[in-house]
Coordinates of C-alpha atoms (C1' of nucleotides) in Angstrom, one line a residue:
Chain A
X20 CA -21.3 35.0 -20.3
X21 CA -18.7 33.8 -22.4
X22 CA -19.2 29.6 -22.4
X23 CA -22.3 27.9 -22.3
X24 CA -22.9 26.9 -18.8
X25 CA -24.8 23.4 -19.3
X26 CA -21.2 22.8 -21.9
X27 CA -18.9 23.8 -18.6
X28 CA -20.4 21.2 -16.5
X29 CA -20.9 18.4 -19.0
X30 CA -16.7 18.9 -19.8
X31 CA -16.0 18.6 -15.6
X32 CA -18.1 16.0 -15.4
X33 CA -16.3 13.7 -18.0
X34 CA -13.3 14.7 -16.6
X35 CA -14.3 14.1 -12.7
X36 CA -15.4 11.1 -14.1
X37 CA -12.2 9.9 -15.6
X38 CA -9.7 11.1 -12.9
X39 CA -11.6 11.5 -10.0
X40 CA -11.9 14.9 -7.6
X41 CA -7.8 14.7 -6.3
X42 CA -6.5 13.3 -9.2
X43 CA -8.3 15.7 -11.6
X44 CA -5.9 18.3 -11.1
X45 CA -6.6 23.0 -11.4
X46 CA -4.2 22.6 -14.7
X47 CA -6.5 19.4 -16.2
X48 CA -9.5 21.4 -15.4
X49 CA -8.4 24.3 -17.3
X50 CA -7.4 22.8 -20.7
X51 CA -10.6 20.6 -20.2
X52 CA -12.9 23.6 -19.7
X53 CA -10.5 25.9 -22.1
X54 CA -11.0 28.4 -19.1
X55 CA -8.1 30.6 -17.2
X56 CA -8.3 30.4 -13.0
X57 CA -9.6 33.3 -12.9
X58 CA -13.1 32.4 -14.6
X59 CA -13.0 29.4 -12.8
X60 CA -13.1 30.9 -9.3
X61 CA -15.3 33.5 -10.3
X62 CA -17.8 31.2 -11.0
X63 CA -17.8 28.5 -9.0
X64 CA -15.8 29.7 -5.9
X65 CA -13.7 26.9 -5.6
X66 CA -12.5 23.5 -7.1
X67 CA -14.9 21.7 -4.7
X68 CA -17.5 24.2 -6.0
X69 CA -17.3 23.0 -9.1
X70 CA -17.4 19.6 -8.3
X71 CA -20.4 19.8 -6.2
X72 CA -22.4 21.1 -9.2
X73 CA -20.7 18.0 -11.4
X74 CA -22.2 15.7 -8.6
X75 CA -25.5 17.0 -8.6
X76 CA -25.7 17.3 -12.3
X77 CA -24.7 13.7 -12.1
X78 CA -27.3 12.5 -9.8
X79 CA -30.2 14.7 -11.7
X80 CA -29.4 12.4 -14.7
X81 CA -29.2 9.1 -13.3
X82 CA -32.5 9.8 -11.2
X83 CA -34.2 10.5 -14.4
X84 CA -32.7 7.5 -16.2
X85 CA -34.2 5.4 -13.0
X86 CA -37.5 7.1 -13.3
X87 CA -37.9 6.2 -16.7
X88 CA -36.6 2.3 -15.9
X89 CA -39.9 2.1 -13.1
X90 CA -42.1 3.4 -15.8
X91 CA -41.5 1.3 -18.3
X92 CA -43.8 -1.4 -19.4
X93 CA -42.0 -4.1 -17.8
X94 CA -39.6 -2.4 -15.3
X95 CA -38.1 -5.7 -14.7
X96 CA -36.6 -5.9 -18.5
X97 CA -36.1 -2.3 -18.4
X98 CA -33.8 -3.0 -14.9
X99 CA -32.2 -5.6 -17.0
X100 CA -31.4 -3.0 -19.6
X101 CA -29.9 -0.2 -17.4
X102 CA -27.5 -2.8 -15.8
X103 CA -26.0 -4.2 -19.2
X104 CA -25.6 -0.3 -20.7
X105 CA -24.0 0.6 -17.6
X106 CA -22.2 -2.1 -17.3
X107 CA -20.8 -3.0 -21.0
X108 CA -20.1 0.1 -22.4
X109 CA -17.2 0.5 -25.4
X110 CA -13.8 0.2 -23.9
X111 CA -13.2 3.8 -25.1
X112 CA -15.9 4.9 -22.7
X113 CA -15.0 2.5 -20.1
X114 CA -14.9 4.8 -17.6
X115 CA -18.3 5.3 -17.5
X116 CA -18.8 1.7 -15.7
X117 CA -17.7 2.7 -12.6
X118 CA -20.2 5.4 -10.9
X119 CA -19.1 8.7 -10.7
X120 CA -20.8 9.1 -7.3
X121 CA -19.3 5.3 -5.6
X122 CA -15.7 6.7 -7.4
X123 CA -16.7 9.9 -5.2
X124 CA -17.1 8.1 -1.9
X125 CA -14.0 6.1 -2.1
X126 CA -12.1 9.3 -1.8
X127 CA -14.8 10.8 0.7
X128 CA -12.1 12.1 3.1
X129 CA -10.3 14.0 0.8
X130 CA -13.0 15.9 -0.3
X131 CA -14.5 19.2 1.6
X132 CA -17.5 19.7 3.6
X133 CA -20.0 21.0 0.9
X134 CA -18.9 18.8 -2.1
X135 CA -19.4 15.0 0.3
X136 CA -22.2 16.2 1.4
X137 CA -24.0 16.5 -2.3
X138 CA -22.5 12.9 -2.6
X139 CA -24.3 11.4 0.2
X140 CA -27.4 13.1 -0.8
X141 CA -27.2 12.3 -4.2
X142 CA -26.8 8.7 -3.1
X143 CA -30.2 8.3 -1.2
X144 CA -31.7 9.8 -4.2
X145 CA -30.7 7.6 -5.8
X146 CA -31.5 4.7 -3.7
X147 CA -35.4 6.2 -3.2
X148 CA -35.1 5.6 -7.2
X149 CA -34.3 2.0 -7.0
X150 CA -36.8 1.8 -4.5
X151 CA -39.4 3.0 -7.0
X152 CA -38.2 0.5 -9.5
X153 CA -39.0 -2.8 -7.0
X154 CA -42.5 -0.8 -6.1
X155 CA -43.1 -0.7 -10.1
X156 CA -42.0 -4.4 -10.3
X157 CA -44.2 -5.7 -7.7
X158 CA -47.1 -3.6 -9.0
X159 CA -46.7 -5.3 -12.4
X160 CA -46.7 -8.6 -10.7
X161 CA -42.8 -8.9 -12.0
X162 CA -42.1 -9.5 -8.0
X163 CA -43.8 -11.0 -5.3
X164 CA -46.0 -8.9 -3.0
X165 CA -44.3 -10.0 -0.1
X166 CA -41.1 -8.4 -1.3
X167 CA -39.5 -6.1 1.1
X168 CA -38.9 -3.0 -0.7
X169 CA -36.8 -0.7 2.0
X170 CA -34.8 -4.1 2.1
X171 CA -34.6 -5.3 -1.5
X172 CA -33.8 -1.4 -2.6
X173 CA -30.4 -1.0 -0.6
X174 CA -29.7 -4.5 -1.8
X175 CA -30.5 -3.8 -5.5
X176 CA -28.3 -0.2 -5.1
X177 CA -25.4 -2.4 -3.2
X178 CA -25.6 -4.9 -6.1
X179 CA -25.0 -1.7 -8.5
X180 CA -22.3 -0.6 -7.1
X181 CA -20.5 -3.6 -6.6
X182 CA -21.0 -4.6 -10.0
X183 CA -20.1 -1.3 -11.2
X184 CA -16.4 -1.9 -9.9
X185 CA -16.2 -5.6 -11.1
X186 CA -17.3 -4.5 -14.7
X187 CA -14.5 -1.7 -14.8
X188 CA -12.0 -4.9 -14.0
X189 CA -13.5 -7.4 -16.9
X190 CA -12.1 -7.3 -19.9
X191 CA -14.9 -9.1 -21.6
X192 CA -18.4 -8.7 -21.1
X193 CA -19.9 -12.3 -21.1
X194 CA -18.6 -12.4 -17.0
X195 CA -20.4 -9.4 -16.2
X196 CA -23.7 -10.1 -18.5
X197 CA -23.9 -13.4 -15.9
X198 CA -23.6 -11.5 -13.4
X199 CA -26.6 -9.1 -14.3
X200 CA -28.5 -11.9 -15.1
X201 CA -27.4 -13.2 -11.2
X202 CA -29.0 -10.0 -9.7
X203 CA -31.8 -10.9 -11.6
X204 CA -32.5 -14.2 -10.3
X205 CA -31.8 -13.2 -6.6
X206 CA -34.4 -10.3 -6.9
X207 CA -37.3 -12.6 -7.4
X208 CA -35.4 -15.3 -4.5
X209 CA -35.6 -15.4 -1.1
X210 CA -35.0 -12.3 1.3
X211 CA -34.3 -12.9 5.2
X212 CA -36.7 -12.3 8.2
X213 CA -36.7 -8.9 9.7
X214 CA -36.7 -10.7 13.3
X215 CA -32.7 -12.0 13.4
Chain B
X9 CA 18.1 -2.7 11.8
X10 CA 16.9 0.1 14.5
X11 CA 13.2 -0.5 13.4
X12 CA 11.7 -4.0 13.7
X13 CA 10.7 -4.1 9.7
X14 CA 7.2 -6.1 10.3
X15 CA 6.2 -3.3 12.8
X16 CA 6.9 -0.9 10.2
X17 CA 4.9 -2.5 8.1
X18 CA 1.8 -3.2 10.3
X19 CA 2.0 0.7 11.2
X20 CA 2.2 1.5 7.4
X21 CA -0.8 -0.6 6.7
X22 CA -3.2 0.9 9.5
X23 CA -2.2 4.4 7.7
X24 CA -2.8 3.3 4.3
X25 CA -5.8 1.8 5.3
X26 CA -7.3 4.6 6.8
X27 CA -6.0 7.2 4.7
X28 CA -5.7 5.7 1.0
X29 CA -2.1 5.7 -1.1
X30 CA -2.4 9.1 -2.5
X31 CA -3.8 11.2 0.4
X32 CA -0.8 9.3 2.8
X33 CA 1.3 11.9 2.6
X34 CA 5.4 10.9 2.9
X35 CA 5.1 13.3 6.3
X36 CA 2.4 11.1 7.4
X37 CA 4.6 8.0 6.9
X38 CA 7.0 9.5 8.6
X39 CA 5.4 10.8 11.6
X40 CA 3.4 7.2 11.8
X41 CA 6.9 5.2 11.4
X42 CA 8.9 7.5 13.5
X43 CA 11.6 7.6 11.0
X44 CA 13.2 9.7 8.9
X45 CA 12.8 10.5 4.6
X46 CA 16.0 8.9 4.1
X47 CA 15.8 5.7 6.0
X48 CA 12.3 5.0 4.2
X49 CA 14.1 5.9 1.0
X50 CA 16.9 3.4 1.8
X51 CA 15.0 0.9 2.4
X52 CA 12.1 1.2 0.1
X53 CA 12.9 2.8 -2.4
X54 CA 10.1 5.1 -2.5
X55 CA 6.4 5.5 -1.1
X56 CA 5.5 2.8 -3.8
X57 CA 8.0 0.6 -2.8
X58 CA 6.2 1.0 0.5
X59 CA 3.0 0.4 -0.5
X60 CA 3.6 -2.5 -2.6
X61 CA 5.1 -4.6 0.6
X62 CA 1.7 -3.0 2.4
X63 CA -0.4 -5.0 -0.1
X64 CA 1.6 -7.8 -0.4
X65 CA 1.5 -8.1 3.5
X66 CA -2.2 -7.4 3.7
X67 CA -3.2 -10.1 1.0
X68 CA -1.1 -12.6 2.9
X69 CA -2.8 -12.3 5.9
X70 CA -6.3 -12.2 4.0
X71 CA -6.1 -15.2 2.1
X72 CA -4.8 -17.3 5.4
X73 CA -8.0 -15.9 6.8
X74 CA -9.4 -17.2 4.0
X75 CA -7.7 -20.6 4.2
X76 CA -9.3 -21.0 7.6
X77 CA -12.6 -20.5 6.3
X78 CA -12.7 -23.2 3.7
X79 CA -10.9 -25.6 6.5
X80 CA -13.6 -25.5 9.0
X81 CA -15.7 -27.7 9.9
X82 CA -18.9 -25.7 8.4
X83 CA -17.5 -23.5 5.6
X84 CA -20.7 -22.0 5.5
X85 CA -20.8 -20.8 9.0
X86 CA -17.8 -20.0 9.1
X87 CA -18.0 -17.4 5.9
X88 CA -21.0 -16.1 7.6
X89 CA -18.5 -15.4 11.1
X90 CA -16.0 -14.0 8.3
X91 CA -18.3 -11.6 7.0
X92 CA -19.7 -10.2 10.1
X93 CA -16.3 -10.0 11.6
X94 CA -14.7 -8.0 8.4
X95 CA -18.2 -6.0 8.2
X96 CA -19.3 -5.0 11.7
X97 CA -16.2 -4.0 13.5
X98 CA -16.2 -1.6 16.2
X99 CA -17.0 2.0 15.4
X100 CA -12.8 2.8 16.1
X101 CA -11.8 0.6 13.4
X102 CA -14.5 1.7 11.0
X103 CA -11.4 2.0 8.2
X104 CA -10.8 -1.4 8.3
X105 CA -14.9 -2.3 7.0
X106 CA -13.4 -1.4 3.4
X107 CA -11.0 -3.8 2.2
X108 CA -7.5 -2.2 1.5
X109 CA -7.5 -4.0 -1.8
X110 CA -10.8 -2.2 -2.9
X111 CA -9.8 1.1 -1.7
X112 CA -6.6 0.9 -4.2
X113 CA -8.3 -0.3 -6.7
X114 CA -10.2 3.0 -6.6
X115 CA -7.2 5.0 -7.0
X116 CA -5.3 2.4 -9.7
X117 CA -4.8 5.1 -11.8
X118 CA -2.9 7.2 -9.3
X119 CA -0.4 4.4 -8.3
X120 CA 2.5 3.1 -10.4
X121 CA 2.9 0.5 -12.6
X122 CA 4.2 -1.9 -9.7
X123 CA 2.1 -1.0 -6.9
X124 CA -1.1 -1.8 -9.1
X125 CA 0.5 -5.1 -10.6
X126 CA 0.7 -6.4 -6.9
X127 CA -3.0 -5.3 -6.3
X128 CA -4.8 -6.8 -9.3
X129 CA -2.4 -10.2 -8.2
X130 CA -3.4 -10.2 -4.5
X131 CA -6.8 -9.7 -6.1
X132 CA -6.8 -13.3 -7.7
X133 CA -5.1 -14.4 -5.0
X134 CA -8.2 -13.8 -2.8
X135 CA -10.6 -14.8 -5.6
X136 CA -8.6 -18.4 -5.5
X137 CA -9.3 -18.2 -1.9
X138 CA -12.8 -17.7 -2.6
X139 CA -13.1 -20.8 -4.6
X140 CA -11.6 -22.8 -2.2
X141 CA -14.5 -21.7 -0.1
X142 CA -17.1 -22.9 -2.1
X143 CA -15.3 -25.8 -3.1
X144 CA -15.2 -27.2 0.4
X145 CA -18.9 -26.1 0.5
X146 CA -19.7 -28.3 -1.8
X147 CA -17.8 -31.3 -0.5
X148 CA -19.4 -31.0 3.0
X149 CA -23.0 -30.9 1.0
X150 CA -23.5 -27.3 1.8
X151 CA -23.8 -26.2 -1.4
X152 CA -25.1 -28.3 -4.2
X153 CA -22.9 -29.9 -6.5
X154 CA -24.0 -28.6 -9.3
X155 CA -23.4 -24.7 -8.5
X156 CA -20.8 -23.4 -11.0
X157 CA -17.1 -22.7 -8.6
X158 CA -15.4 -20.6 -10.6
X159 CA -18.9 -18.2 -11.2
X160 CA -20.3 -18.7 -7.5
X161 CA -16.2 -17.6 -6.3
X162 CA -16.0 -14.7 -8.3
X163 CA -19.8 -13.3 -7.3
X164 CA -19.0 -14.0 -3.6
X165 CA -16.1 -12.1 -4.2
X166 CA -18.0 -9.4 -5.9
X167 CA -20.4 -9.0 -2.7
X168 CA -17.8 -9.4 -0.3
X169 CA -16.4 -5.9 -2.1
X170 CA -19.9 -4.1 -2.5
X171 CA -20.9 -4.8 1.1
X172 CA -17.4 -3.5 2.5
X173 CA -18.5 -0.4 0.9
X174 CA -22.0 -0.8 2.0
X175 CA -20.6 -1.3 6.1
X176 CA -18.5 1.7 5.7
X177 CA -21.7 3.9 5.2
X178 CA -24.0 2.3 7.7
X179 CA -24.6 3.7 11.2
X180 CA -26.3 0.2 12.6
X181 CA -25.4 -3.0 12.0
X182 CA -28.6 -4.4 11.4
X183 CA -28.9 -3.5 7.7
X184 CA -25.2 -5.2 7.0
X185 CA -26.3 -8.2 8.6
X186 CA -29.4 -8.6 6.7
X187 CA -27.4 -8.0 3.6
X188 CA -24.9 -10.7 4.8
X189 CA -28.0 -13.1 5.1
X190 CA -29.0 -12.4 1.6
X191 CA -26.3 -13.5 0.4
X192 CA -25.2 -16.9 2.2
X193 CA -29.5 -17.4 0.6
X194 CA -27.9 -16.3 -3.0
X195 CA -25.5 -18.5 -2.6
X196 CA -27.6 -21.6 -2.1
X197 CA -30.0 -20.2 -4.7
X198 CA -29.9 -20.5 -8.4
X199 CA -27.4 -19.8 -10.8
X200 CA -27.6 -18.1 -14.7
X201 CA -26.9 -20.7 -17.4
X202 CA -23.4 -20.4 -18.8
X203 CA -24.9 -19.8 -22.5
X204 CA -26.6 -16.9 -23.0
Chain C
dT21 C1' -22.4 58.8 -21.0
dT22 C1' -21.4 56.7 -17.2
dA23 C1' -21.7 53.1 -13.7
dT24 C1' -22.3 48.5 -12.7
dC25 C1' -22.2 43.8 -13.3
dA26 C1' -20.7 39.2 -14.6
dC27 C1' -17.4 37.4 -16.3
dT28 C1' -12.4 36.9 -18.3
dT29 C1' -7.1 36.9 -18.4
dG30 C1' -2.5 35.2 -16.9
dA31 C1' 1.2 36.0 -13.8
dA32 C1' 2.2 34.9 -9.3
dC33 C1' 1.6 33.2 -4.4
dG34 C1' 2.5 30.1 -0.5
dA35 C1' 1.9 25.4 0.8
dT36 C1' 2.7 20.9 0.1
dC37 C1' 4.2 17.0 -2.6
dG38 C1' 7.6 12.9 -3.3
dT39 C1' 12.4 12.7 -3.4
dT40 C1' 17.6 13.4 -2.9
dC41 C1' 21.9 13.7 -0.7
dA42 C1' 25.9 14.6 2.1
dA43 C1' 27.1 13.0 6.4
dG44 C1' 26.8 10.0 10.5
dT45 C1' 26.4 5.3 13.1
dA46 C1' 26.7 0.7 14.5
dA47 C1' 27.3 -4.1 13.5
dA48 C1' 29.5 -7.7 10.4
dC49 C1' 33.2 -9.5 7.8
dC50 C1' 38.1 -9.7 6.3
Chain D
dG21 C1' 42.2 -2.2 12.5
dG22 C1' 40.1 -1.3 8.2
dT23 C1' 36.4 -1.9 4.9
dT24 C1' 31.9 -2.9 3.8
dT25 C1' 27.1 -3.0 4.5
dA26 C1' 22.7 -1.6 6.2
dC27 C1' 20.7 1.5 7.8
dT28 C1' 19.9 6.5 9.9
dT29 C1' 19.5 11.8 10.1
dG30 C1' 17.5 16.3 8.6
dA31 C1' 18.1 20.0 5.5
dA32 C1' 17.0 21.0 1.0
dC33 C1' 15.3 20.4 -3.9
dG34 C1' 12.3 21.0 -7.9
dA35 C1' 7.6 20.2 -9.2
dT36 C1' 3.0 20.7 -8.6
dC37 C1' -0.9 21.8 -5.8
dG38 C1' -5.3 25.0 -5.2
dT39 C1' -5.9 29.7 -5.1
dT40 C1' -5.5 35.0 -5.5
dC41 C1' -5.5 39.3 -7.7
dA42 C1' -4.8 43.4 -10.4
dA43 C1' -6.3 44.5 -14.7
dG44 C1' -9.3 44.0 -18.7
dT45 C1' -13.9 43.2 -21.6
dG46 C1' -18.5 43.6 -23.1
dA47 C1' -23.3 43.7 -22.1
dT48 C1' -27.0 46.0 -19.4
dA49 C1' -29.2 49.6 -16.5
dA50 C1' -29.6 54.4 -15.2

DNA sequence: TTATCACTTGAACGATCGTTCAAGTAAACC
DNA sequence: GGTTTACTTGAACGATCGTTCAAGTGATAA
């Protein structure tokens, strides 16, 4: 075994992450992974293969970075935290705002079978790790008990996401910091009645 | 003038809406037009050229429905009837949950120079919209008059986006409207203070 | 020593991409 | 009637796409 594997992945991953699974074209892959076709195939079977390893590598990190948010003294400031590194990141690593996986499931349709289906996985991982985050919260009294956590998760995961696209369009931070701090306000407020 | 040019258009936005700019392929346009390479050619220029009269057309008819909204009687209600109509469409017209203006901006990179300037424009164009909204709010006493417009317009447009991508991913309704709930309560809630 | 295995190379493949172009058509203007 | 203008057709172009494959390489097992 020639290249490090863990070395391969992290390389496709940056550049999945920059150009996106159509977009990040056999050729780009190459010079990014310094690797002929050839190897390529051999080893991961397919461009999608690849990918699909990218995506769960991906997810394996961010669960890990949300586990360690709900175990934090106060998971509330440590919530408060992951947003605004997320979120304001150096403009060279801009990128990185928008989530690898929601940049994944805008082009959903043009990827294969195998590699969507370690998105949407991936994605409810990562939305039982929210869910932990909320359950640490309310443990700490840093939320109400009454707070509904199935609920309040999605919500907190939606409010990710969407914030992760408005950060990649601000070109300063102070717009997106208020908006963090929004989140943070409507996670102690109100939530609606189950009964509509 | 063979083809009626605002049918062309309508057909060319129901393909790029489904499909995305880069995955509708010129063959698609073609088959979905009924016309031939060259006649698109003459009269667009190219599948840009195309596109960029799709947006235009598609921001147009969003900020009139946006118009409506802030002229109604109840503003609020009637941006909670907006929501749930842009968000809970039939299962058939499931593309149309994610806003067209969204999708693109997903794939910026991938479009030229002038398709992308007449995204990020219609963009502001909908956040003005937006404003308006909360504007008239205010002056029927819907909102407070102290909640911050150009803040408040620029989060509502922030959840409008996140929850078109949450719709497209839910089987039910029920979760969307809950979401859609928690936000007309954000909305009245509090606010962050501009310093920091 | 030989066989096997997991990789590696780089030329080449067929398919598809957006686009061009010579040629035709029908209405509008002089 | 002739010219111009605004389309229209469909074959074909070069570029790029993801992928394949015959041929090597070097470590490991028998």
């Amino acid at each position: 075994m020639k290249y490090d594997h863990d070395d391969i992945i992290e390389k496709a991953t940056t550049l999945f992450w920059q150009r996106g699974f159509h977009a990040a074209g056999m050729r780009d892959i190459q010079q990014a992974l310094d690797m002929r076709p050839g190897s390529i195939y051999a080893r991961f079977q397919s461009k999608e293969g690849l990918f699909k390893l990218v995506v769960e590598h991906y997810a394996q990190n961010s669960a890990e970075r949300l586990k360690q948010v709900a175990e934090a003294a106060s998971p509330l400031d440590a919530l408060y935290r992951f947003f605004e590194t997320a979120l304001t990141g150096p403009d060279e690593q801009r990128y990185m705002r928008q989530c690898l996986l929601v940049k994944s499931i805008a082009e959903l349709e043009l990827i294969g079978d195998i590699a969507r289906k370690a998105v949407i996985e991936s994605m409810q991982t990562l939305k039982a790790g929210f869910k932990d985050i909320i359950e640490a919260c309310i443990e700490k009294g840093e939320l109400p008990e009454h707070t509904p956590t199935k609920l309040a998760a999605e919500w907190l995961q939606n409010q990710f996401v969407g914030l992760r696209a408005f950060a990649l369009m601000q070109d300063e931070n102070t717009a997106t910091i208020q908006m963090i701090d929004k989140v943070i306000l409507d996670l102690k407020g109100q939530w609606p009645q189950k009964t509509h």
